[in-house]
Coordinates of C-alpha atoms and ligand atoms in Angstrom, one line a residue:
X289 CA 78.0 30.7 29.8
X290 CA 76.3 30.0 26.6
X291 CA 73.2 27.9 26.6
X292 CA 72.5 24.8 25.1
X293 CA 70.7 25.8 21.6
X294 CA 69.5 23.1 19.3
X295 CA 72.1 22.6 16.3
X296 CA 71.8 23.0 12.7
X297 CA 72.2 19.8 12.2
X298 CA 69.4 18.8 14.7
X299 CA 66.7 21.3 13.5
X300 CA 67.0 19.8 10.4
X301 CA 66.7 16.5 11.4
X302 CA 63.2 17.1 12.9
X303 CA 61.5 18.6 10.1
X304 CA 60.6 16.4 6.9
X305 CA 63.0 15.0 3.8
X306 CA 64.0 18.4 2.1
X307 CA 63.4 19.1 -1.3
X308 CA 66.1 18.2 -3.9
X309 CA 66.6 22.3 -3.9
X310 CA 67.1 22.2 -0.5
X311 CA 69.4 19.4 0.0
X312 CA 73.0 21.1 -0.4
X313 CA 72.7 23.7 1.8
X314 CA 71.3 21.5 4.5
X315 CA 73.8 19.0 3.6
X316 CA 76.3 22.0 4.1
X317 CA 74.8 22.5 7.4
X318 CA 75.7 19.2 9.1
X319 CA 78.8 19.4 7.7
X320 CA 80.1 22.5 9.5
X321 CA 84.3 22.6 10.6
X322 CA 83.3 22.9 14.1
X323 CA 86.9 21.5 15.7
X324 CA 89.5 24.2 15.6
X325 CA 92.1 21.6 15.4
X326 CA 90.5 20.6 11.8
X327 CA 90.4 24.2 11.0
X328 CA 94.4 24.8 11.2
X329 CA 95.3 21.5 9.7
X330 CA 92.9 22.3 6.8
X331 CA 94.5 26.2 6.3
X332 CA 97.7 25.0 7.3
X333 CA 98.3 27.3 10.1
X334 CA 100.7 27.4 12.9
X335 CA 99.6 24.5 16.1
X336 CA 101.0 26.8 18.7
X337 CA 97.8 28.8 18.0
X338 CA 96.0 25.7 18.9
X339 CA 95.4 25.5 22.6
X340 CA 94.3 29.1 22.5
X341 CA 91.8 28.5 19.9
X342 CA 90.9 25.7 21.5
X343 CA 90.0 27.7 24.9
X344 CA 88.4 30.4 23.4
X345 CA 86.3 27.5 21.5
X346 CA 85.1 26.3 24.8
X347 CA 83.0 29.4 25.8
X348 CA 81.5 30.3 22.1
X349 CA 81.9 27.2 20.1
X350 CA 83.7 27.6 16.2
X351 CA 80.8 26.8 13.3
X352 CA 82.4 27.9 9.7
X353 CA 80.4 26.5 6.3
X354 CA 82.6 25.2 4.2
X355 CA 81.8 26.9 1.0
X356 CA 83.3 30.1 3.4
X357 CA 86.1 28.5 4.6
X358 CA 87.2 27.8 0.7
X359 CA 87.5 31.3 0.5
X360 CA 90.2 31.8 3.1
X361 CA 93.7 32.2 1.9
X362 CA 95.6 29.3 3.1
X363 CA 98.7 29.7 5.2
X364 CA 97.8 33.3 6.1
X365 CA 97.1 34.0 9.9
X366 CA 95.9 37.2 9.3
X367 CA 93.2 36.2 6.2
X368 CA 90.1 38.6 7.0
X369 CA 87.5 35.7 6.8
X370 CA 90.0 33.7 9.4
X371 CA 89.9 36.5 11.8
X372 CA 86.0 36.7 12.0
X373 CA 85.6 33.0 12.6
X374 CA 89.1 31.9 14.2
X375 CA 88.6 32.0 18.0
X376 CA 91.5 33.2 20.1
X377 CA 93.5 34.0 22.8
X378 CA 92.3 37.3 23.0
X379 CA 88.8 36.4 23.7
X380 CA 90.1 35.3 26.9
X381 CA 91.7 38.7 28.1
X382 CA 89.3 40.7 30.2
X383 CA 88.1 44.3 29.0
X384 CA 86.2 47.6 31.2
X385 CA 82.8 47.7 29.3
X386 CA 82.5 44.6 27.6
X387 CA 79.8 42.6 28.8
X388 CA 77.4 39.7 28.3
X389 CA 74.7 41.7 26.7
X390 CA 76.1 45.0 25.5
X391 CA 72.6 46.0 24.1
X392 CA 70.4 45.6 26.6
X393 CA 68.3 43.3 24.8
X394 CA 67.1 41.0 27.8
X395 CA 65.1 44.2 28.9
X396 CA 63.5 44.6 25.6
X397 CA 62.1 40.7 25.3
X398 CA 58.3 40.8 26.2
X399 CA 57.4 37.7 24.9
X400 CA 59.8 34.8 24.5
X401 CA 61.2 35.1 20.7
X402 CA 60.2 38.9 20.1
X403 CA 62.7 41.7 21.1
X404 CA 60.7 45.2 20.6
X405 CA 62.9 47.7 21.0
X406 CA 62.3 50.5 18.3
X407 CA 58.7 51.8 16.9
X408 CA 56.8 50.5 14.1
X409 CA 59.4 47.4 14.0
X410 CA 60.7 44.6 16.2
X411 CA 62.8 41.5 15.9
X412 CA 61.5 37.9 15.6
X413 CA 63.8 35.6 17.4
X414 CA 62.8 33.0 14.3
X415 CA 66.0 30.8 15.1
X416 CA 68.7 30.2 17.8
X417 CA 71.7 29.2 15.8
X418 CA 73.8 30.5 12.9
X419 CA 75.2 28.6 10.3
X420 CA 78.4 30.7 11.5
X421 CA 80.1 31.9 14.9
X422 CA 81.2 35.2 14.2
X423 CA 83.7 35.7 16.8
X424 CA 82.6 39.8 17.7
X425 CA 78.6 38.6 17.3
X426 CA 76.8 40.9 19.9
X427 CA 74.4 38.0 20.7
X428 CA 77.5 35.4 21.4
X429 CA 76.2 35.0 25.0
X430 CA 72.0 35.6 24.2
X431 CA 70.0 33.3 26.1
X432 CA 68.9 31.5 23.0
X433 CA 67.1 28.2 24.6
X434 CA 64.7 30.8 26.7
X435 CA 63.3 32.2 23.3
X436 CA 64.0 29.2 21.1
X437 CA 59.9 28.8 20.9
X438 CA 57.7 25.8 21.5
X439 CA 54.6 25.5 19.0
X440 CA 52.7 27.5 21.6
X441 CA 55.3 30.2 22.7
X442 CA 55.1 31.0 18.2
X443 CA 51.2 31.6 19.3
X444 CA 52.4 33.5 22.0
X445 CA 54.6 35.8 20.0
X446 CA 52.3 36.2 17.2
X447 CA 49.9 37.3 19.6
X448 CA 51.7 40.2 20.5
X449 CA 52.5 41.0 16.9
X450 CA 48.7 41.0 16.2
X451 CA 48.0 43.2 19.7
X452 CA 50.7 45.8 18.4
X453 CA 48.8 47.7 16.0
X454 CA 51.3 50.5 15.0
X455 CA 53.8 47.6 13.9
X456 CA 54.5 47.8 10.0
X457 CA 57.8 45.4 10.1
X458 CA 58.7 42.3 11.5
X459 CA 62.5 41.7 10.8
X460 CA 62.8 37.8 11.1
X461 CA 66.4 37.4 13.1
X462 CA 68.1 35.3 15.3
X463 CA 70.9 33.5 15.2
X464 CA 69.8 33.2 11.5
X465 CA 66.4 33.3 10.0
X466 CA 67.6 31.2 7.2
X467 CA 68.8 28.0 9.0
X468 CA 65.1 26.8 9.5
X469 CA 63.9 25.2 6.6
X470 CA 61.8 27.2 3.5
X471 CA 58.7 24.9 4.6
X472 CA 58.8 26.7 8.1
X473 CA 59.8 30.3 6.9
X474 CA 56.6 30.0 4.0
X475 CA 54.5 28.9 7.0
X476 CA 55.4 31.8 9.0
X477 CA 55.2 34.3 6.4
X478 CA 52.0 32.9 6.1
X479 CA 50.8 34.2 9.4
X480 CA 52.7 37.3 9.4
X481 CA 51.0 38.4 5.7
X482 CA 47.6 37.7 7.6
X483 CA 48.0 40.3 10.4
X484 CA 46.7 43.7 8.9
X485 CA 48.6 46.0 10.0
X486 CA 52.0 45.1 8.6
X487 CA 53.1 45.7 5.6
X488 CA 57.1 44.5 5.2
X489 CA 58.8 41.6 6.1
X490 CA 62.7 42.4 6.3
X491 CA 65.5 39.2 6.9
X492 CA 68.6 39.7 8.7
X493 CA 70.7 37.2 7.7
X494 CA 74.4 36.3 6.9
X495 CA 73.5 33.0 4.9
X496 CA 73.4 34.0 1.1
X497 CA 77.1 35.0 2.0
X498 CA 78.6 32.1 4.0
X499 CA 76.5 29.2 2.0
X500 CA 74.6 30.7 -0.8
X501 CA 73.5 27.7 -1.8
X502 CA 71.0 28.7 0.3
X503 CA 69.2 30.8 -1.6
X504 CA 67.0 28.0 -2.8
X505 CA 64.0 28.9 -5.5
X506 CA 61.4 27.6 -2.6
X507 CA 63.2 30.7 -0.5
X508 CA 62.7 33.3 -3.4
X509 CA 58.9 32.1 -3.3
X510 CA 58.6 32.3 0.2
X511 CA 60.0 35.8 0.1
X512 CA 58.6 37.4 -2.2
X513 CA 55.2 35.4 -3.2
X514 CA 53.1 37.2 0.0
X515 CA 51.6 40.9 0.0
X516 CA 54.3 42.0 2.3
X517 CA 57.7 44.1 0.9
X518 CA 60.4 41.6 1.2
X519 CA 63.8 43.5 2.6
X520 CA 66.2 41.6 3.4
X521 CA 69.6 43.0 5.2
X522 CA 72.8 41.3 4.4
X523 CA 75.8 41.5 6.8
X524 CA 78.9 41.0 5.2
X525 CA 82.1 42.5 6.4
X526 CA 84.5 41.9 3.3
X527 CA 84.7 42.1 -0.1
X528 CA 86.5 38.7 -0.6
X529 CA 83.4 37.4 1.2
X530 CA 81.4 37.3 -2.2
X531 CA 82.7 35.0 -4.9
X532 CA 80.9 34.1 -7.9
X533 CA 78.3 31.9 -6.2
X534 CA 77.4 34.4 -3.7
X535 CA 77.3 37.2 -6.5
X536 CA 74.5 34.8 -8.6
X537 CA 72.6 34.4 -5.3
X538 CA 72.2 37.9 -4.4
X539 CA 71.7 38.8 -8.5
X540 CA 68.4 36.0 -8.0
X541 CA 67.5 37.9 -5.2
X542 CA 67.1 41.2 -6.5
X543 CA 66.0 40.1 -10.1
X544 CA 62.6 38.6 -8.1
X545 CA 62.1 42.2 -6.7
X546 CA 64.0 41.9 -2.8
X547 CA 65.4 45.0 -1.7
X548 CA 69.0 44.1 -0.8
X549 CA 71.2 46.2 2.0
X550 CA 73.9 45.0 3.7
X551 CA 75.3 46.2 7.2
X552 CA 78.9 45.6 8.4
X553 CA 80.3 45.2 11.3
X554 CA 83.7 47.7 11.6
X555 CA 86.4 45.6 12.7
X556 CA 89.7 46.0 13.4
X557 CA 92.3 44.0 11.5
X558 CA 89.9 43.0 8.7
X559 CA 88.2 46.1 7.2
X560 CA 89.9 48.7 9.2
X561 CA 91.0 50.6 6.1
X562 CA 89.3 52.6 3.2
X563 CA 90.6 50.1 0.5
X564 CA 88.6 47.4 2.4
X565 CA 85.8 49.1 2.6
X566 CA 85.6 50.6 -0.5
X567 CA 86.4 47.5 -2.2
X568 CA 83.6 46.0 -0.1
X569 CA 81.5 48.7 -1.5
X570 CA 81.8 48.3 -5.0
X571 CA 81.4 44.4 -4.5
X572 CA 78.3 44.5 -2.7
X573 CA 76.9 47.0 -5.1
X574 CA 77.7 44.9 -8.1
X575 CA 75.8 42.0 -6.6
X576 CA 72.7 44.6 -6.1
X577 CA 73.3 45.3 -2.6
X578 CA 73.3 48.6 -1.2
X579 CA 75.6 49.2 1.5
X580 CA 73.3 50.5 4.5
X581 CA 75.1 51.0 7.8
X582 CA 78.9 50.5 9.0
X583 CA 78.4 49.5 12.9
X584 CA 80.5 50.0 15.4
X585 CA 81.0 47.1 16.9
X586 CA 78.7 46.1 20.1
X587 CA 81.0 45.9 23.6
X588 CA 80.3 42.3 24.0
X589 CA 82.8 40.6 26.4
X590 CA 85.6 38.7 24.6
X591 CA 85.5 41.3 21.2
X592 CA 87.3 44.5 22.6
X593 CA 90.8 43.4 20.2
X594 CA 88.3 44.0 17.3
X595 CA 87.1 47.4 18.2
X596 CA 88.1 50.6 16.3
X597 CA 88.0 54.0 18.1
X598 CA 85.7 56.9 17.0
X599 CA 87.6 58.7 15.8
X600 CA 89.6 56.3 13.6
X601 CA 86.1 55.6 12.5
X602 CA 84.9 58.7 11.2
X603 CA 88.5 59.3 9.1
X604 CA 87.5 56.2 7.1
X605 CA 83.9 57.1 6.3
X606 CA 85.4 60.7 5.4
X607 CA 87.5 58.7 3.0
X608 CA 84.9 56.5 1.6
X609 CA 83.0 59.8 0.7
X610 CA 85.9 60.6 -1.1
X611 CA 86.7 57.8 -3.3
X612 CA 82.8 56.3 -3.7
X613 CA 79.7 57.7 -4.8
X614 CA 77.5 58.9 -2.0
X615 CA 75.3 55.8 -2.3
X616 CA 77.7 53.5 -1.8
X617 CA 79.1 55.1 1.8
X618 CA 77.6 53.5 4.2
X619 CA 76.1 55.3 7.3
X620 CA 78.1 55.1 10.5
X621 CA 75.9 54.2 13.4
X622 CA 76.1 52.8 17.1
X623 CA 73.9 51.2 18.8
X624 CA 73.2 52.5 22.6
X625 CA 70.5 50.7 24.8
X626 CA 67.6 52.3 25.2
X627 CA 67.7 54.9 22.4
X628 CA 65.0 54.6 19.4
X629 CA 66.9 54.2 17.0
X630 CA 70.3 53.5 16.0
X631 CA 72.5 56.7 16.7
X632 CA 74.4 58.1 13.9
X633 CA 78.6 58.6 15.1
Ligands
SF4_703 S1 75.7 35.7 11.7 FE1 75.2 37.5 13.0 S2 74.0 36.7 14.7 FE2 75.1 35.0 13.7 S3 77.1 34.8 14.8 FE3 77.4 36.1 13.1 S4 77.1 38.2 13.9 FE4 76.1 36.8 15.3

């Protein structure tokens, strides 16, 4: 059952007028495709996959940006962006070892917002929504509204960053960091650059790549105008996922000094293969983004049809490190509840 998180649309509507910078992409946020029917009318797709869609909808609602959805081939039920954001009949099916919360992460929450989990670093639940619903997201069924924070619960969870004093990262995550507004993110960077004993500030975000627009010059000051070392991970799956719009927001990124990496989810049916991945290689890194880790994916109930086996996996990291240079294969990782760090496959 997925609980009721504030929209978009509606967090935006709270704060105060945006600045002219800021007004497309939060313009682009309350205009999200959200009705599947609207979806396969605009891609002119088959109506029989309708109903389905429509189902599968119900439980983990569609969200797709527009500027993404212009990069879909139209007429193509199999397009690699469609598949990610398209919801299905297969969601529906029932599979042994999928679950609600494949990574433990309700035992890892000791404050609403914070999920602590590995040394030196923990997560920031900064906002419950995405700007998209990534059909095989680990989170899909994360009890957003019991960490979406009150003024007092952000106290609360800064708190326990200051009290933690062998924390050097927090990784602002969500949902997505980048839905709240740069006047919010500078304020919290703000507090985070005063506790002492941290010294980076990493984003996990999929926004540059789904609505670059959002990459505003407010964000770049934000980001990289406070005494912590701005990282910020990407998470992009496919190499038709960066046009020219998304290359010149990353490129703006990097030129103000952000370390750029991107993890990718493995996923059956859109970057199974080593063309897609390599091509998804050489793309990020001409954008100045390194490609960091190739996940498998997280057993979250209502994903299994995108999982690749093991062994399937390892065949096409062997054959990324034979067509790319070592820097640009990506490290094939899992990760297992409980363990300290991401285990390498
Ligand atoms: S952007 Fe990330 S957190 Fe958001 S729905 Fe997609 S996979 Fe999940």
């Amino acid at each position: 059952m997925i609980q009721h998180v504030p929209a978009a649309s509606e967090i935006v509507a709270r704060e105060e007028a945006p600045a002219a910078s800021g007004r497309r992409w939060q313009e682009e946020m309350t205009d999200l495709v959200t009705d599947p029917a609207e979806l396969v009318k605009l891609l002119g797709l088959d109506p029989e996959q309708l109903p389905a869609a429509l189902r599968a909808a119900d439980g983990f609602a569609l969200r797709v940006p527009r500027p993404y959805l212009r990069r879909m081939r139209p007429g193509d039920p199999r397009d690699p962006l469609l598949l990610q954001v398209l919801p299905g009949a297969p969601e529906l099916e029932p599979a042994a070892g999928f679950t609600s919360d494949p990574l433990a992460e309700a035992q890892a929450n000791p404050v609403p917002g914070v999920v602590h989990k590995y040394r030196g670093r923990l997560l920031l639940i900064a906002a419950g929504q995405c700007a998209i619903n990534c059909r095989y997201c680990f989170r899909r069924e994360f009890p957003y509204s019991d960490n979406h924070l009150t003024r007092s619960q952000w106290q609360g969870a800064l708190d326990y960053i200051r009290a933690q004093d062998e924390l050097r990262e927090v990784i602002l995550s969500g949902g997505d960091p980048l839905v709240l507004n740069d006047r919010q993110l500078a304020r919290l960077v703000e507090e985070l650059a005063a506790v002492p004993h941290l010294d980076k500030l990493r984003l996990h975000t999929r926004l540059p790549v789904v609505a670059p627009s959002r990459v505003t010059d407010e964000l770049v000051t934000w980001l990289t105008g406070s005494r912590l070392r701005p990282v910020l991970v990407l998470h992009c799956n496919h190499a038709r996922e960066i046009d020219d719009e998304v290359r010149a927001a990353l490129r703006k990124l990097r030129a103000a000094g952000v370390t750029l990496l991107n993890q990718a989810v493995l996923l059956r049916g859109v970057n199974d293969s080593v063309a897609a991945l390599s091509a998804l290689g050489e793309a990020l890194f001409a954008s100045g983004v390194l490609p960091y880790y190739l996940h498998q994916l997280d057993r979250v109930r209502g994903a299994a049809h995108f999982e690749v086996d093991d062994g399937t996996a390892r065949d096409l990291v062997r054959g990324l490190r034979e067509s790319l240079p070592g820097y640009l294969v990506p490290r094939l990782v899992r990760e297992i509840p409980g363990e300290r760090s991401k285990t390498p496959i």
